[in-house]
């Protein structure tokens, strides 16, 4: 009988960087391929452009599944060093094995390693996620991948030799976010991807629960980002996604000067709402070139969840900073210079990504002072409302700060609910600083170690015996 197994390479005691290898017969599937948000690398300490993959592998930031990577990126790497780092028993058996990749969504902690994947490897993702990925590439944030990307529709099933993979859309803060159901002859494994129930598509999670119950899921892998010591007894109250654009509108209506907004450009649905709300309020939305390129390429590729949205045809409301003309020369939006903005500040909202924070100095110190400016921080980097550098900039220029983040993740109470309703034989929490804090409502939970190989039948048998022993 074929031995099904899971090897856990990342995302177990940190947020992001989930790297799990599912193997069954002659085929394996790794999910996801991102870089964790915490650890050895940050905005200042980055991998070298020519040796990035090797530096990630040798710091355990990238999974040691070497056959999926471009050989040119591995040139010069001592494979023995990789074996010594992980231990040979933790390396996947790859002889005569086909390995595919599943990307749950286009946040960097789930897809940042895509540029290193070789052309022989097939990558599966939702069609909307693929559209956003094309936008990310065109914006210049990441290099393109050589891999063959196979776009899937919601609920579409891929047949492998010994198992099937069914993509299932979930509610998250970027289009195309998905989990899956893997079904073999013996078992069913469900993966939630990143999810929440306070977004614009909360009904997707109810459907996910139904599909899992119908499939009699054996193993449920769920993200647990919100699991923290302080939330173990006090469930956080989440801002509803539908409220964000309305909050922005309330601030703009009272503002007599500039308004800055900071949201992740990959949250294309929220960008669409902000474009239309800006138009309604009689302002222009000024984007940097990278953000404008990501937006335009994504909607050009086609975001199914935005079908019929008026923002798709809206060009007059968007302006692009003239300094980014090399990026945006082929975009259908008018450019604008700093002097035009400061000459009539109440006409503009500035889409200000973290890297462009210093623009505040030019925009605030020049032109007529017609009132206090406002900064709306709504899930853009930095992903905290206590960033000392941002605080210093806003204090220096007397800009009023508004933190209005919804978050893309479920509350601890919602995580417990989904576990109790699905009733898997075992739940594996991941994508969390404190995965063991999950209240699994009596469902056995298992927290694997880094590099641990779990044979599915053995895990289920052990847990079954443990339950029997506890009842005796």
Short mmCIF file of N, CA and C in Angstrom, two decimals, residues 212-364:
data_model
loop_
_atom_site.label_atom_id
_atom_site.label_comp_id
_atom_site.label_asym_id
_atom_site.label_seq_id
_atom_site.Cartn_x
_atom_site.Cartn_y
_atom_site.Cartn_z
N UNK A 212 -15.79 19.94 3.87
CA UNK A 212 -14.95 19.11 4.72
C UNK A 212 -15.77 18.06 5.46
N UNK A 213 -16.95 18.44 5.91
CA UNK A 213 -17.82 17.49 6.61
C UNK A 213 -18.28 16.39 5.66
N UNK A 214 -18.64 16.79 4.44
CA UNK A 214 -19.07 15.81 3.45
C UNK A 214 -17.95 14.84 3.08
N UNK A 215 -16.72 15.34 3.12
CA UNK A 215 -15.57 14.52 2.74
C UNK A 215 -15.03 13.71 3.92
N UNK A 216 -15.58 13.94 5.12
CA UNK A 216 -15.11 13.22 6.31
C UNK A 216 -13.60 13.39 6.48
N UNK A 217 -13.17 14.63 6.64
CA UNK A 217 -11.75 14.97 6.65
C UNK A 217 -11.01 14.26 7.79
N UNK A 218 -9.87 13.69 7.46
CA UNK A 218 -9.02 13.04 8.46
C UNK A 218 -8.09 14.05 9.14
N UNK A 219 -7.41 14.87 8.34
CA UNK A 219 -6.46 15.85 8.86
C UNK A 219 -6.86 17.23 8.37
N UNK A 220 -7.02 18.16 9.31
CA UNK A 220 -7.29 19.54 8.98
C UNK A 220 -6.07 20.38 9.33
N UNK A 221 -5.50 21.04 8.33
CA UNK A 221 -4.40 21.97 8.55
C UNK A 221 -4.97 23.38 8.48
N UNK A 222 -4.90 24.12 9.57
CA UNK A 222 -5.46 25.46 9.58
C UNK A 222 -4.44 26.49 10.05
N UNK A 223 -4.49 27.66 9.44
CA UNK A 223 -3.65 28.76 9.94
C UNK A 223 -4.18 29.24 11.27
N UNK A 224 -3.28 29.79 12.10
CA UNK A 224 -3.69 30.26 13.42
C UNK A 224 -3.00 31.55 13.80
N UNK A 225 -2.93 32.48 12.84
CA UNK A 225 -2.19 33.72 13.04
C UNK A 225 -2.58 34.45 14.31
N UNK A 226 -3.85 34.48 14.63
CA UNK A 226 -4.34 35.27 15.76
C UNK A 226 -4.15 34.58 17.11
N UNK A 227 -3.63 33.36 17.11
CA UNK A 227 -3.43 32.64 18.37
C UNK A 227 -2.25 33.24 19.13
N UNK A 228 -2.56 33.97 20.17
CA UNK A 228 -1.54 34.62 20.99
C UNK A 228 -1.92 34.45 22.46
N UNK A 229 -0.95 34.64 23.33
CA UNK A 229 -1.23 34.49 24.76
C UNK A 229 -2.33 35.44 25.21
N UNK A 230 -2.27 36.68 24.70
CA UNK A 230 -3.25 37.67 25.14
C UNK A 230 -4.64 37.41 24.59
N UNK A 231 -4.73 36.64 23.49
CA UNK A 231 -6.06 36.37 22.91
C UNK A 231 -6.63 35.02 23.34
N UNK A 232 -5.89 34.31 24.18
CA UNK A 232 -6.37 33.00 24.63
C UNK A 232 -7.65 33.15 25.46
N UNK A 233 -7.78 34.30 26.17
CA UNK A 233 -8.96 34.51 27.02
C UNK A 233 -9.78 35.71 26.57
N UNK A 234 -9.28 36.45 25.60
CA UNK A 234 -9.98 37.67 25.16
C UNK A 234 -9.99 37.71 23.63
N UNK A 235 -11.08 37.22 23.04
CA UNK A 235 -11.16 37.14 21.58
C UNK A 235 -11.22 38.54 20.98
N UNK A 236 -10.35 38.85 20.02
CA UNK A 236 -10.34 40.20 19.44
C UNK A 236 -11.60 40.48 18.63
N UNK A 237 -12.00 41.75 18.61
CA UNK A 237 -13.12 42.19 17.78
C UNK A 237 -12.54 42.69 16.45
N UNK A 238 -12.99 42.12 15.36
CA UNK A 238 -12.42 42.42 14.04
C UNK A 238 -13.28 43.45 13.31
N UNK A 239 -12.60 44.39 12.67
CA UNK A 239 -13.28 45.37 11.81
C UNK A 239 -13.79 44.64 10.57
N UNK A 240 -15.00 44.91 10.16
CA UNK A 240 -15.57 44.28 8.97
C UNK A 240 -14.99 44.93 7.71
N UNK A 241 -14.68 44.13 6.72
CA UNK A 241 -14.10 44.64 5.47
C UNK A 241 -14.97 45.71 4.84
N UNK A 242 -16.28 45.53 4.88
CA UNK A 242 -17.18 46.48 4.22
C UNK A 242 -17.17 47.85 4.88
N UNK A 243 -16.60 47.97 6.07
CA UNK A 243 -16.58 49.24 6.78
C UNK A 243 -15.38 50.12 6.41
N UNK A 244 -14.35 49.53 5.80
CA UNK A 244 -13.09 50.25 5.62
C UNK A 244 -13.24 51.46 4.71
N UNK A 245 -13.83 51.27 3.54
CA UNK A 245 -13.99 52.38 2.59
C UNK A 245 -14.91 53.46 3.17
N UNK A 246 -15.90 53.07 3.95
CA UNK A 246 -16.79 54.06 4.57
C UNK A 246 -16.05 54.89 5.61
N UNK A 247 -15.15 54.26 6.35
CA UNK A 247 -14.34 54.99 7.32
C UNK A 247 -13.45 56.01 6.60
N UNK A 248 -12.86 55.58 5.51
CA UNK A 248 -12.05 56.49 4.68
C UNK A 248 -12.89 57.69 4.23
N UNK A 249 -14.11 57.43 3.81
CA UNK A 249 -14.99 58.50 3.32
C UNK A 249 -15.30 59.51 4.42
N UNK A 250 -15.53 59.02 5.65
CA UNK A 250 -15.84 59.93 6.75
C UNK A 250 -14.68 60.89 7.02
N UNK A 251 -13.47 60.38 6.92
CA UNK A 251 -12.29 61.22 7.16
C UNK A 251 -12.12 62.24 6.05
N UNK A 252 -12.28 61.79 4.79
CA UNK A 252 -12.09 62.69 3.65
C UNK A 252 -13.11 63.83 3.69
N UNK A 253 -14.33 63.53 4.08
CA UNK A 253 -15.37 64.57 4.12
C UNK A 253 -15.02 65.70 5.07
N UNK A 254 -14.28 65.39 6.12
CA UNK A 254 -13.91 66.40 7.11
C UNK A 254 -12.56 67.05 6.80
N UNK A 255 -11.76 66.42 5.92
CA UNK A 255 -10.39 66.89 5.68
C UNK A 255 -10.38 68.12 4.76
N UNK A 256 -9.50 69.07 5.09
CA UNK A 256 -9.32 70.26 4.25
C UNK A 256 -7.97 70.26 3.56
N UNK A 257 -7.18 69.20 3.80
CA UNK A 257 -5.86 69.10 3.18
C UNK A 257 -5.68 67.69 2.62
N UNK A 258 -4.45 67.24 2.56
CA UNK A 258 -4.16 65.92 1.98
C UNK A 258 -4.64 64.79 2.88
N UNK A 259 -5.01 63.70 2.24
CA UNK A 259 -5.29 62.45 2.94
C UNK A 259 -4.36 61.39 2.36
N UNK A 260 -3.66 60.69 3.24
CA UNK A 260 -2.79 59.59 2.82
C UNK A 260 -3.47 58.27 3.17
N UNK A 261 -3.41 57.29 2.25
CA UNK A 261 -3.92 55.96 2.56
C UNK A 261 -2.81 54.95 2.33
N UNK A 262 -2.75 53.97 3.21
CA UNK A 262 -1.73 52.93 3.12
C UNK A 262 -2.40 51.58 3.25
N UNK A 263 -2.60 50.91 2.12
CA UNK A 263 -3.16 49.56 2.09
C UNK A 263 -2.30 48.71 1.18
N UNK A 264 -2.30 47.41 1.39
CA UNK A 264 -1.53 46.52 0.53
C UNK A 264 -2.13 46.50 -0.87
N UNK A 265 -1.29 46.75 -1.87
CA UNK A 265 -1.78 46.82 -3.25
C UNK A 265 -2.36 45.49 -3.71
N UNK A 266 -1.95 44.39 -3.08
CA UNK A 266 -2.47 43.07 -3.49
C UNK A 266 -3.90 42.84 -3.03
N UNK A 267 -4.37 43.71 -2.15
CA UNK A 267 -5.79 43.67 -1.78
C UNK A 267 -6.56 44.44 -2.85
N UNK A 268 -6.61 43.86 -4.03
CA UNK A 268 -7.12 44.54 -5.22
C UNK A 268 -8.59 44.93 -5.05
N UNK A 269 -9.34 44.12 -4.34
CA UNK A 269 -10.76 44.44 -4.13
C UNK A 269 -10.92 45.71 -3.30
N UNK A 270 -10.07 45.88 -2.28
CA UNK A 270 -10.15 47.10 -1.48
C UNK A 270 -9.68 48.31 -2.30
N UNK A 271 -8.65 48.13 -3.10
CA UNK A 271 -8.20 49.22 -3.97
C UNK A 271 -9.34 49.67 -4.88
N UNK A 272 -10.08 48.70 -5.41
CA UNK A 272 -11.22 49.03 -6.28
C UNK A 272 -12.24 49.89 -5.54
N UNK A 273 -12.55 49.53 -4.29
CA UNK A 273 -13.51 50.31 -3.51
C UNK A 273 -12.99 51.72 -3.22
N UNK A 274 -11.70 51.83 -2.94
CA UNK A 274 -11.12 53.14 -2.64
C UNK A 274 -11.11 54.04 -3.87
N UNK A 275 -10.88 53.46 -5.03
CA UNK A 275 -10.92 54.26 -6.26
C UNK A 275 -12.29 54.89 -6.43
N UNK A 276 -13.33 54.08 -6.28
CA UNK A 276 -14.68 54.60 -6.48
C UNK A 276 -15.10 55.57 -5.37
N UNK A 277 -14.69 55.29 -4.15
CA UNK A 277 -15.03 56.19 -3.05
C UNK A 277 -14.32 57.53 -3.23
N UNK A 278 -13.09 57.50 -3.72
CA UNK A 278 -12.34 58.74 -3.99
C UNK A 278 -13.05 59.55 -5.06
N UNK A 279 -13.54 58.88 -6.09
CA UNK A 279 -14.28 59.57 -7.15
C UNK A 279 -15.53 60.22 -6.58
N UNK A 280 -16.28 59.48 -5.78
CA UNK A 280 -17.52 60.03 -5.20
C UNK A 280 -17.24 61.28 -4.37
N UNK A 281 -16.07 61.32 -3.75
CA UNK A 281 -15.74 62.43 -2.86
C UNK A 281 -15.07 63.59 -3.58
N UNK A 282 -14.92 63.47 -4.90
CA UNK A 282 -14.41 64.57 -5.70
C UNK A 282 -12.91 64.76 -5.66
N UNK A 283 -12.19 63.72 -5.28
CA UNK A 283 -10.72 63.80 -5.25
C UNK A 283 -10.12 62.93 -6.34
N UNK A 284 -8.80 63.05 -6.49
CA UNK A 284 -8.03 62.17 -7.35
C UNK A 284 -7.16 61.30 -6.45
N UNK A 285 -6.99 60.04 -6.84
CA UNK A 285 -6.16 59.11 -6.08
C UNK A 285 -4.80 59.01 -6.75
N UNK A 286 -3.76 59.51 -6.06
CA UNK A 286 -2.41 59.55 -6.62
C UNK A 286 -1.65 58.31 -6.20
N UNK A 287 -1.22 57.51 -7.18
CA UNK A 287 -0.48 56.28 -6.92
C UNK A 287 0.97 56.44 -7.34
N UNK A 288 1.86 55.67 -6.70
CA UNK A 288 3.21 55.51 -7.22
C UNK A 288 3.15 54.56 -8.41
N UNK A 289 4.22 54.54 -9.19
CA UNK A 289 4.21 53.74 -10.41
C UNK A 289 4.02 52.26 -10.18
N UNK A 290 4.65 51.73 -9.12
CA UNK A 290 4.57 50.30 -8.87
C UNK A 290 3.15 49.88 -8.52
N UNK A 291 2.49 50.68 -7.68
CA UNK A 291 1.11 50.36 -7.30
C UNK A 291 0.17 50.44 -8.50
N UNK A 292 0.36 51.49 -9.32
CA UNK A 292 -0.49 51.65 -10.50
C UNK A 292 -0.31 50.50 -11.47
N UNK A 293 0.95 50.05 -11.63
CA UNK A 293 1.23 48.95 -12.55
C UNK A 293 0.60 47.65 -12.05
N UNK A 294 0.69 47.41 -10.75
CA UNK A 294 0.10 46.19 -10.19
C UNK A 294 -1.42 46.21 -10.38
N UNK A 295 -2.03 47.34 -10.07
CA UNK A 295 -3.48 47.46 -10.22
C UNK A 295 -3.90 47.22 -11.67
N UNK A 296 -3.26 47.92 -12.61
CA UNK A 296 -3.69 47.84 -14.01
C UNK A 296 -3.46 46.45 -14.58
N UNK A 297 -2.31 45.84 -14.31
CA UNK A 297 -2.03 44.52 -14.87
C UNK A 297 -2.98 43.47 -14.28
N UNK A 298 -3.26 43.56 -13.00
CA UNK A 298 -4.16 42.60 -12.37
C UNK A 298 -5.54 42.63 -12.99
N UNK A 299 -6.10 43.84 -13.15
CA UNK A 299 -7.47 43.92 -13.70
C UNK A 299 -7.47 43.62 -15.20
N UNK A 300 -6.34 43.87 -15.87
CA UNK A 300 -6.25 43.52 -17.29
C UNK A 300 -6.25 42.00 -17.45
N UNK A 301 -5.56 41.30 -16.56
CA UNK A 301 -5.55 39.84 -16.60
C UNK A 301 -6.93 39.28 -16.26
N UNK A 302 -7.68 40.01 -15.43
CA UNK A 302 -9.04 39.60 -15.11
C UNK A 302 -9.17 39.07 -13.70
N UNK A 303 -9.84 39.83 -12.84
CA UNK A 303 -10.15 39.39 -11.48
C UNK A 303 -11.63 39.03 -11.45
N UNK A 304 -11.91 37.75 -11.36
CA UNK A 304 -13.29 37.29 -11.43
C UNK A 304 -14.16 37.92 -10.35
N UNK A 305 -13.59 38.10 -9.16
CA UNK A 305 -14.37 38.65 -8.07
C UNK A 305 -14.70 40.13 -8.27
N UNK A 306 -14.08 40.78 -9.27
CA UNK A 306 -14.37 42.18 -9.58
C UNK A 306 -15.22 42.34 -10.84
N UNK A 307 -15.73 41.25 -11.36
CA UNK A 307 -16.57 41.34 -12.56
C UNK A 307 -17.70 42.35 -12.35
N UNK A 308 -17.78 43.34 -13.26
CA UNK A 308 -18.83 44.34 -13.17
C UNK A 308 -18.54 45.51 -12.26
N UNK A 309 -17.42 45.51 -11.57
CA UNK A 309 -17.10 46.61 -10.66
C UNK A 309 -16.76 47.86 -11.47
N UNK A 310 -17.32 49.01 -11.14
CA UNK A 310 -17.11 50.23 -11.95
C UNK A 310 -15.66 50.71 -11.97
N UNK A 311 -14.86 50.30 -11.01
CA UNK A 311 -13.46 50.73 -10.98
C UNK A 311 -12.66 50.22 -12.17
N UNK A 312 -13.12 49.11 -12.77
CA UNK A 312 -12.37 48.52 -13.88
C UNK A 312 -12.28 49.47 -15.08
N UNK A 313 -13.28 50.34 -15.22
CA UNK A 313 -13.28 51.28 -16.35
C UNK A 313 -12.88 52.69 -15.91
N UNK A 314 -12.54 52.86 -14.64
CA UNK A 314 -12.25 54.19 -14.10
C UNK A 314 -10.78 54.57 -14.33
N UNK A 315 -10.56 55.57 -15.16
CA UNK A 315 -9.21 56.03 -15.44
C UNK A 315 -8.97 57.46 -14.96
N UNK A 316 -10.00 58.28 -14.97
CA UNK A 316 -9.82 59.69 -14.66
C UNK A 316 -9.50 59.94 -13.18
N UNK A 317 -9.95 59.06 -12.31
CA UNK A 317 -9.72 59.28 -10.87
C UNK A 317 -8.28 59.01 -10.47
N UNK A 318 -7.59 58.15 -11.22
CA UNK A 318 -6.23 57.75 -10.87
C UNK A 318 -5.21 58.69 -11.51
N UNK A 319 -4.26 59.13 -10.70
CA UNK A 319 -3.10 59.86 -11.18
C UNK A 319 -1.84 59.11 -10.74
N UNK A 320 -0.78 59.21 -11.54
CA UNK A 320 0.46 58.52 -11.22
C UNK A 320 1.58 59.54 -11.09
N UNK A 321 2.38 59.41 -10.06
CA UNK A 321 3.47 60.35 -9.84
C UNK A 321 4.41 60.39 -11.04
N UNK A 322 4.69 61.57 -11.50
CA UNK A 322 5.51 61.77 -12.70
C UNK A 322 6.90 61.18 -12.55
N UNK A 323 7.41 61.12 -11.33
CA UNK A 323 8.76 60.59 -11.10
C UNK A 323 8.87 59.11 -11.43
N UNK A 324 7.73 58.43 -11.55
CA UNK A 324 7.73 57.00 -11.86
C UNK A 324 7.37 56.73 -13.31
N UNK A 325 7.65 57.66 -14.19
CA UNK A 325 7.20 57.57 -15.58
C UNK A 325 7.77 56.36 -16.30
N UNK A 326 8.95 55.88 -15.92
CA UNK A 326 9.54 54.72 -16.60
C UNK A 326 8.73 53.46 -16.35
N UNK A 327 8.09 53.39 -15.19
CA UNK A 327 7.28 52.22 -14.88
C UNK A 327 5.92 52.31 -15.55
N UNK A 328 5.41 53.53 -15.65
CA UNK A 328 4.01 53.70 -16.02
C UNK A 328 3.78 54.26 -17.41
N UNK A 329 4.80 54.27 -18.24
CA UNK A 329 4.65 54.92 -19.55
C UNK A 329 3.57 54.29 -20.42
N UNK A 330 3.25 53.02 -20.18
CA UNK A 330 2.24 52.35 -21.00
C UNK A 330 0.88 52.25 -20.29
N UNK A 331 0.75 52.92 -19.15
CA UNK A 331 -0.51 52.85 -18.42
C UNK A 331 -1.46 53.96 -18.86
N UNK A 332 -2.77 53.73 -18.76
CA UNK A 332 -3.76 54.70 -19.28
C UNK A 332 -4.14 55.80 -18.29
N UNK A 333 -3.20 56.18 -17.41
CA UNK A 333 -3.51 57.18 -16.40
C UNK A 333 -2.64 58.42 -16.59
N UNK A 334 -3.20 59.58 -16.30
CA UNK A 334 -2.44 60.82 -16.38
C UNK A 334 -1.40 60.86 -15.26
N UNK A 335 -0.27 61.49 -15.56
CA UNK A 335 0.74 61.66 -14.53
C UNK A 335 0.56 63.01 -13.84
N UNK A 336 1.18 63.13 -12.69
CA UNK A 336 1.06 64.36 -11.90
C UNK A 336 2.38 64.60 -11.17
N UNK A 337 2.74 65.86 -10.98
CA UNK A 337 3.98 66.18 -10.28
C UNK A 337 3.66 66.72 -8.88
N UNK A 338 4.68 66.78 -8.05
CA UNK A 338 4.50 67.23 -6.68
C UNK A 338 3.92 68.65 -6.63
N UNK A 339 4.42 69.53 -7.50
CA UNK A 339 3.96 70.92 -7.48
C UNK A 339 2.46 71.04 -7.75
N UNK A 340 1.93 70.18 -8.63
CA UNK A 340 0.50 70.20 -8.91
C UNK A 340 -0.30 69.79 -7.67
N UNK A 341 0.21 68.82 -6.94
CA UNK A 341 -0.50 68.33 -5.76
C UNK A 341 -0.53 69.41 -4.67
N UNK A 342 0.63 70.01 -4.38
CA UNK A 342 0.69 70.96 -3.26
C UNK A 342 -0.01 72.27 -3.57
N UNK A 343 -0.32 72.51 -4.85
CA UNK A 343 -1.01 73.75 -5.19
C UNK A 343 -2.50 73.69 -4.85
N UNK A 344 -3.02 72.46 -4.63
CA UNK A 344 -4.44 72.31 -4.27
C UNK A 344 -4.61 71.00 -3.52
N UNK A 345 -4.17 71.00 -2.29
CA UNK A 345 -4.05 69.75 -1.53
C UNK A 345 -5.38 69.07 -1.26
N UNK A 346 -6.44 69.83 -1.15
CA UNK A 346 -7.74 69.23 -0.83
C UNK A 346 -8.32 68.43 -1.98
N UNK A 347 -7.66 68.45 -3.13
CA UNK A 347 -8.14 67.70 -4.30
C UNK A 347 -7.59 66.28 -4.37
N UNK A 348 -6.67 65.93 -3.45
CA UNK A 348 -5.94 64.69 -3.66
C UNK A 348 -5.90 63.79 -2.42
N UNK A 349 -5.99 62.49 -2.70
CA UNK A 349 -5.64 61.44 -1.74
C UNK A 349 -4.37 60.78 -2.26
N UNK A 350 -3.38 60.60 -1.38
CA UNK A 350 -2.10 60.02 -1.77
C UNK A 350 -2.04 58.57 -1.30
N UNK A 351 -1.92 57.65 -2.23
CA UNK A 351 -1.73 56.24 -1.91
C UNK A 351 -0.26 56.07 -1.56
N UNK A 352 0.06 56.04 -0.26
CA UNK A 352 1.45 56.13 0.19
C UNK A 352 1.93 54.81 0.76
N UNK A 353 2.69 54.07 -0.05
CA UNK A 353 3.27 52.82 0.43
C UNK A 353 4.45 53.15 1.35
N UNK A 354 4.84 52.19 2.16
CA UNK A 354 5.85 52.42 3.20
C UNK A 354 7.14 53.02 2.65
N UNK A 355 7.61 52.48 1.52
CA UNK A 355 8.88 52.94 0.97
C UNK A 355 8.86 54.41 0.57
N UNK A 356 7.67 54.93 0.30
CA UNK A 356 7.55 56.32 -0.15
C UNK A 356 7.17 57.29 0.96
N UNK A 357 7.29 56.86 2.21
CA UNK A 357 6.96 57.72 3.34
C UNK A 357 7.67 59.09 3.27
N UNK A 358 8.94 59.16 2.83
CA UNK A 358 9.60 60.48 2.77
C UNK A 358 8.92 61.51 1.87
N UNK A 359 8.00 61.09 1.00
CA UNK A 359 7.25 62.06 0.19
C UNK A 359 6.48 63.05 1.07
N UNK A 360 6.18 62.64 2.29
CA UNK A 360 5.45 63.52 3.20
C UNK A 360 6.19 64.85 3.38
N UNK A 361 7.51 64.81 3.40
CA UNK A 361 8.28 66.05 3.60
C UNK A 361 8.02 67.06 2.50
N UNK A 362 7.98 66.60 1.25
CA UNK A 362 7.72 67.51 0.14
C UNK A 362 6.27 67.98 0.11
N UNK A 363 5.37 67.05 0.39
CA UNK A 363 3.95 67.38 0.29
C UNK A 363 3.46 68.25 1.44
N UNK A 364 4.06 68.11 2.61
CA UNK A 364 3.61 68.88 3.76
C UNK A 364 4.31 70.24 3.89
#
